[in-house]
Short mmCIF file of C-alpha atoms in Angstrom, two decimals:
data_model
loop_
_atom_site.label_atom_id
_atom_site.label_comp_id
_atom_site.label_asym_id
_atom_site.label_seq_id
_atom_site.Cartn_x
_atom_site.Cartn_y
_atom_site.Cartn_z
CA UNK A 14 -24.18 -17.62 39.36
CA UNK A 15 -27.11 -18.20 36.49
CA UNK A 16 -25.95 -19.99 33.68
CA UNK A 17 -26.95 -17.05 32.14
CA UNK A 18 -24.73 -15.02 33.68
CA UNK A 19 -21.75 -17.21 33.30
CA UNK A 20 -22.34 -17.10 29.58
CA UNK A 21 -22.60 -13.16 29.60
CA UNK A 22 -19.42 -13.07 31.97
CA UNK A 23 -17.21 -15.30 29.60
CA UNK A 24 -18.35 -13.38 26.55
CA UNK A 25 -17.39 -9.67 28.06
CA UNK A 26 -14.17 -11.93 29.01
CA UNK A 27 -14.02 -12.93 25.47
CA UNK A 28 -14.64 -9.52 24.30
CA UNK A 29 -11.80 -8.08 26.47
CA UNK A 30 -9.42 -10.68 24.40
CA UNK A 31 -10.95 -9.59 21.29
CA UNK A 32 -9.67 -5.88 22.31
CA UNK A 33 -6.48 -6.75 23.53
CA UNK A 34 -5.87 -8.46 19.63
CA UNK A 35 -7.39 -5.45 18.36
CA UNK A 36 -5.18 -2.83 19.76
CA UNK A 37 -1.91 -3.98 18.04
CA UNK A 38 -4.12 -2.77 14.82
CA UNK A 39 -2.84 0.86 13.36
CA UNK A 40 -5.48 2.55 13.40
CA UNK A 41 -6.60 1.96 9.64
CA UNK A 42 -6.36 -1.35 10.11
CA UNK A 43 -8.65 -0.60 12.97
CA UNK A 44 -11.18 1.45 11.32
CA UNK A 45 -11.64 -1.23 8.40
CA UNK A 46 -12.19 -4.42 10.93
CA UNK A 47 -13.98 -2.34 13.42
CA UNK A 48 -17.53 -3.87 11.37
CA UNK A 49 -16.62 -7.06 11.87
CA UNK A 50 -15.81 -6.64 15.34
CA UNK A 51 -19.00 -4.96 16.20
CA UNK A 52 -20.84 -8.42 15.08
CA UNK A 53 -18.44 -10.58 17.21
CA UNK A 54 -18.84 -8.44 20.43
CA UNK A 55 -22.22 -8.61 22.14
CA UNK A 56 -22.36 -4.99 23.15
CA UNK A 57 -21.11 -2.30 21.15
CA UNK A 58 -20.12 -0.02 24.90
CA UNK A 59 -18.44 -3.32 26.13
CA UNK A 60 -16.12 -3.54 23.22
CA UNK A 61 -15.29 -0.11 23.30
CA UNK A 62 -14.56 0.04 27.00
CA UNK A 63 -11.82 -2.41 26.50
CA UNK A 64 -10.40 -0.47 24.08
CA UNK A 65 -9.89 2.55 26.20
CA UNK A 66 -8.11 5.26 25.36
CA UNK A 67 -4.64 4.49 26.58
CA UNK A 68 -4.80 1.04 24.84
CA UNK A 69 -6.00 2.58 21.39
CA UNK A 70 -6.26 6.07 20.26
CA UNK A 71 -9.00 5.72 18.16
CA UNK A 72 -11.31 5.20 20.71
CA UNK A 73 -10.81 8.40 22.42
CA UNK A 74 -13.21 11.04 22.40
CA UNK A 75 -11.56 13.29 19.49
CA UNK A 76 -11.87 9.93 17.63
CA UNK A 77 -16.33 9.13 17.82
CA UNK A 78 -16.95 10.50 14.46
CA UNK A 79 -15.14 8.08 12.70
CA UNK A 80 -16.83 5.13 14.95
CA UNK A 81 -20.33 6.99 14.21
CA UNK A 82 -20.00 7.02 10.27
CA UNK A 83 -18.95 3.07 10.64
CA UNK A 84 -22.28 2.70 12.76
CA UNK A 85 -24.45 4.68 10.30
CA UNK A 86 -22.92 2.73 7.33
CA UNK A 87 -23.44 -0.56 8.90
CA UNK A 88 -26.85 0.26 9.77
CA UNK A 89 -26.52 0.14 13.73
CA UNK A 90 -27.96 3.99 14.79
CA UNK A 91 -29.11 2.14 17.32
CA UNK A 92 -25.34 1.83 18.39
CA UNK A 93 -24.79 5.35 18.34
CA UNK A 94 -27.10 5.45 22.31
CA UNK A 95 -23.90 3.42 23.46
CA UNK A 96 -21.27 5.30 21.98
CA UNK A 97 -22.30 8.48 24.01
CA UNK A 98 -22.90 6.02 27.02
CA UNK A 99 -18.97 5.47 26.67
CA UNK A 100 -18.00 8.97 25.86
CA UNK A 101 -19.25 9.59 29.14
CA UNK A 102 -17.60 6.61 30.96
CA UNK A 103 -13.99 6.83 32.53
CA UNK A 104 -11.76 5.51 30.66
CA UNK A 105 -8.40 4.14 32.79
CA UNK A 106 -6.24 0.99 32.32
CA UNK A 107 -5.93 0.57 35.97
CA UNK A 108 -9.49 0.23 36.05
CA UNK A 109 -9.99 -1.83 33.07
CA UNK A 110 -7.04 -3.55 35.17
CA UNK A 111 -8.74 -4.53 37.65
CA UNK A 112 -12.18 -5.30 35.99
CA UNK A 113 -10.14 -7.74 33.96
CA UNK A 114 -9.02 -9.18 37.32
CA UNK A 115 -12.42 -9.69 38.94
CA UNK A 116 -13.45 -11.92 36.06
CA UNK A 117 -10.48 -13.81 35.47
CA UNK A 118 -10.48 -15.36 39.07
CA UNK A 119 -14.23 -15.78 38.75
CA UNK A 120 -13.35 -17.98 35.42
CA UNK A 121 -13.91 -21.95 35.94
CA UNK A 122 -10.24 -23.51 35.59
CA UNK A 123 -11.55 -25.15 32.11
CA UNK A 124 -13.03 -21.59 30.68
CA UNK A 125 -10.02 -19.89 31.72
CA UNK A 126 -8.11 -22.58 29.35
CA UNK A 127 -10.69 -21.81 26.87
CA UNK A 128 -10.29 -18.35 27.05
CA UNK A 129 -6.54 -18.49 27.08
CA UNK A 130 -6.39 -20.78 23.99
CA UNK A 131 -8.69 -18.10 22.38
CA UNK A 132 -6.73 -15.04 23.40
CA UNK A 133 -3.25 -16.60 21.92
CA UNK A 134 -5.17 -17.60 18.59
CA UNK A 135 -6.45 -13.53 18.05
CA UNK A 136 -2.74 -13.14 18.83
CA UNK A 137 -1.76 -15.06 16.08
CA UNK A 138 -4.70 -13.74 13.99
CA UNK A 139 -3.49 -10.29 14.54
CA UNK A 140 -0.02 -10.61 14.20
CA UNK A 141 -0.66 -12.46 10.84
CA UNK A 142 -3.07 -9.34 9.66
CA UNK A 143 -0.01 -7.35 10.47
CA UNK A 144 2.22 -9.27 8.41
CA UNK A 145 -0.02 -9.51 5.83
CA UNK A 146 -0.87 -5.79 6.18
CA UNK A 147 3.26 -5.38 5.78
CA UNK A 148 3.06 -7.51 2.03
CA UNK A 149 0.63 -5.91 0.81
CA UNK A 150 2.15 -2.67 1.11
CA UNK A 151 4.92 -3.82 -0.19
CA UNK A 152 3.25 -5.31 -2.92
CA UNK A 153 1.69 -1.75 -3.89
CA UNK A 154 5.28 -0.15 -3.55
CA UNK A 155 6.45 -2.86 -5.94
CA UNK A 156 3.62 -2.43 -8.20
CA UNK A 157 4.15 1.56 -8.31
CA UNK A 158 8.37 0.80 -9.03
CA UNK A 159 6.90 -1.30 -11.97
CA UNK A 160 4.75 1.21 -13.58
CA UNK A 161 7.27 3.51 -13.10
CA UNK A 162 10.35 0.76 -15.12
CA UNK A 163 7.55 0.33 -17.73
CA UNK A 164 6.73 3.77 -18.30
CA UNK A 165 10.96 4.39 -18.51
CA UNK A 166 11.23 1.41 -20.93
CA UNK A 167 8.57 3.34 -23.10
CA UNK A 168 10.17 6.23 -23.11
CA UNK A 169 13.71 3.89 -24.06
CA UNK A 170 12.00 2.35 -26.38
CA UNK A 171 10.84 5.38 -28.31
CA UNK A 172 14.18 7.08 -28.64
CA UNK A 173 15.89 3.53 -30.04
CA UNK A 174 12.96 4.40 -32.12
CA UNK A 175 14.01 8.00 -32.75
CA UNK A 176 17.76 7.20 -32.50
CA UNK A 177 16.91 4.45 -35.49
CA UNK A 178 15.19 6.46 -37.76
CA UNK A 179 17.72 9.03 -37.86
CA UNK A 180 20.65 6.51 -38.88
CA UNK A 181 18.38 5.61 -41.76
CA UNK A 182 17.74 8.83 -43.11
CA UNK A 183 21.68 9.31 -42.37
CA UNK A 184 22.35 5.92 -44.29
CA UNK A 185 20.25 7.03 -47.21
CA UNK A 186 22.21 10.41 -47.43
CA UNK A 187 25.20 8.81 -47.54
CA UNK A 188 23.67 6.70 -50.13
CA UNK A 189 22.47 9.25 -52.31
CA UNK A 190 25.86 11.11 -52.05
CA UNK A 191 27.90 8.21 -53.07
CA UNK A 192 25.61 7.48 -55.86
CA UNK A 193 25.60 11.44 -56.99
CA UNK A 194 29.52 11.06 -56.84
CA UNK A 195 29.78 7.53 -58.97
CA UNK A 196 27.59 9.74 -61.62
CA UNK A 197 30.21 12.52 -61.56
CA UNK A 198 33.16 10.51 -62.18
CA UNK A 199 31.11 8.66 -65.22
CA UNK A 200 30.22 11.95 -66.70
CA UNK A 201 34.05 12.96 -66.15
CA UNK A 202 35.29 9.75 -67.43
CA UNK A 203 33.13 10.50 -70.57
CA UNK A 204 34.23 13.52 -71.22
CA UNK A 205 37.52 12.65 -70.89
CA UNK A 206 38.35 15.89 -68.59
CA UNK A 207 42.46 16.28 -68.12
CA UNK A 208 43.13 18.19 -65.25
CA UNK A 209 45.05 22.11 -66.40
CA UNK A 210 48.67 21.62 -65.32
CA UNK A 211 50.21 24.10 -62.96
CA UNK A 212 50.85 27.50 -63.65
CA UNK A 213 54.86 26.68 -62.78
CA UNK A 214 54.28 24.18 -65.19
CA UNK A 215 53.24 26.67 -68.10
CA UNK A 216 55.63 29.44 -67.62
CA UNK A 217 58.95 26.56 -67.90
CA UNK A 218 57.35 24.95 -71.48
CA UNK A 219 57.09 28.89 -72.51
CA UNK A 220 60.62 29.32 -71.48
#
């Protein structure tokens, strides 16, 4: 085989791994690295034949639109030629089975260790997107809980406010009325006002 055909064969074989990595995606995780994908794979039909429908749902057939409007905002019409190419190509994991097969026996011993090194790294690299993927979720959910304990503290906040302002104008009443009061007595005590005794009182003096 042409060195240039060993170098074609070990990057489909490398673009198979990159599939396998990206089907543990959900499929918005899918649709937003699917770009960066597209620039590591050297065939747009390739990639997407790994990634046949019973490994990933978005590349079934209901699912092209989405893959067209990431072409056409990436620039690659030119991409779009494949994507009907694979619409029309069977898509079964016993034959991407056995494709897979074929080239891993006709792998040299040292680029299958390459390519096996590289497959557990995307492993990692996917399972640490997932993770990450999971925190920042999180995060968001923990951000929304916060806005929603500062917007309660606000609303605290303003009827301590509220609840304040009504024991001072309760605290000045109480003020005034006491005050009113002290005047009372003085203009009592000035007067020298004697209570009338009872009538009981009268009628026994009269007696």
């Amino acid at each position: 085989m042409s060195g240039k055909g060993r170098a074609e064969q070990l990057q489909d074989a490398l673009t198979f791994a990159l599939a396998q990595a990206f089907s543990k995606l959900t499929a918005e995780e899918f649709v937003a690295k699917f770009p960066r994908a597209l620039k590591s794979s050297s065939s747009t039909v390739r990639f997407l034949s790994h990634l046949h429908d019973s490994v990933h749902p978005l590349v079934a057939a209901n699912c092209q639109a989405e893959l067209r409007v990431i072409l056409k905002e990436m620039k690659l019409e030119d991409k779009l030629a494949e994507l009907d190419d694979y619409a029309e190509m069977p898509h079964k994991s016993e034959v991407a089975s056995v494709e897979w097969q074929e080239q891993e026996t006709s792998l040299a011993p040292h680029e299958m260790a390459r390519l096996r090194r590289i497959q557990a790294k995307l492993r990692e690299l996917a399972e640490l997107d997932r993770v990450i993927s999971e925190e920042s979720r999180a995060a968001d959910e923990l951000e929304v809980d916060l806005a929603h304990a500062k917007e309660t503290m606000a609303k605290l906040e303003q009827a301590i406010e509220s609840s304040q302002a009504f024991v001072d104008d309760l605290a000045a009443s109480v003020a005034s009325l006491a005050s009113t009061n002290e005047i009372a007595l003085s203009i009592m005590a000035d007067m020298e006002v004697i209570p009338s005794p009872p009538a009981s009182s009268r009628a026994t003096t009269s007696a």
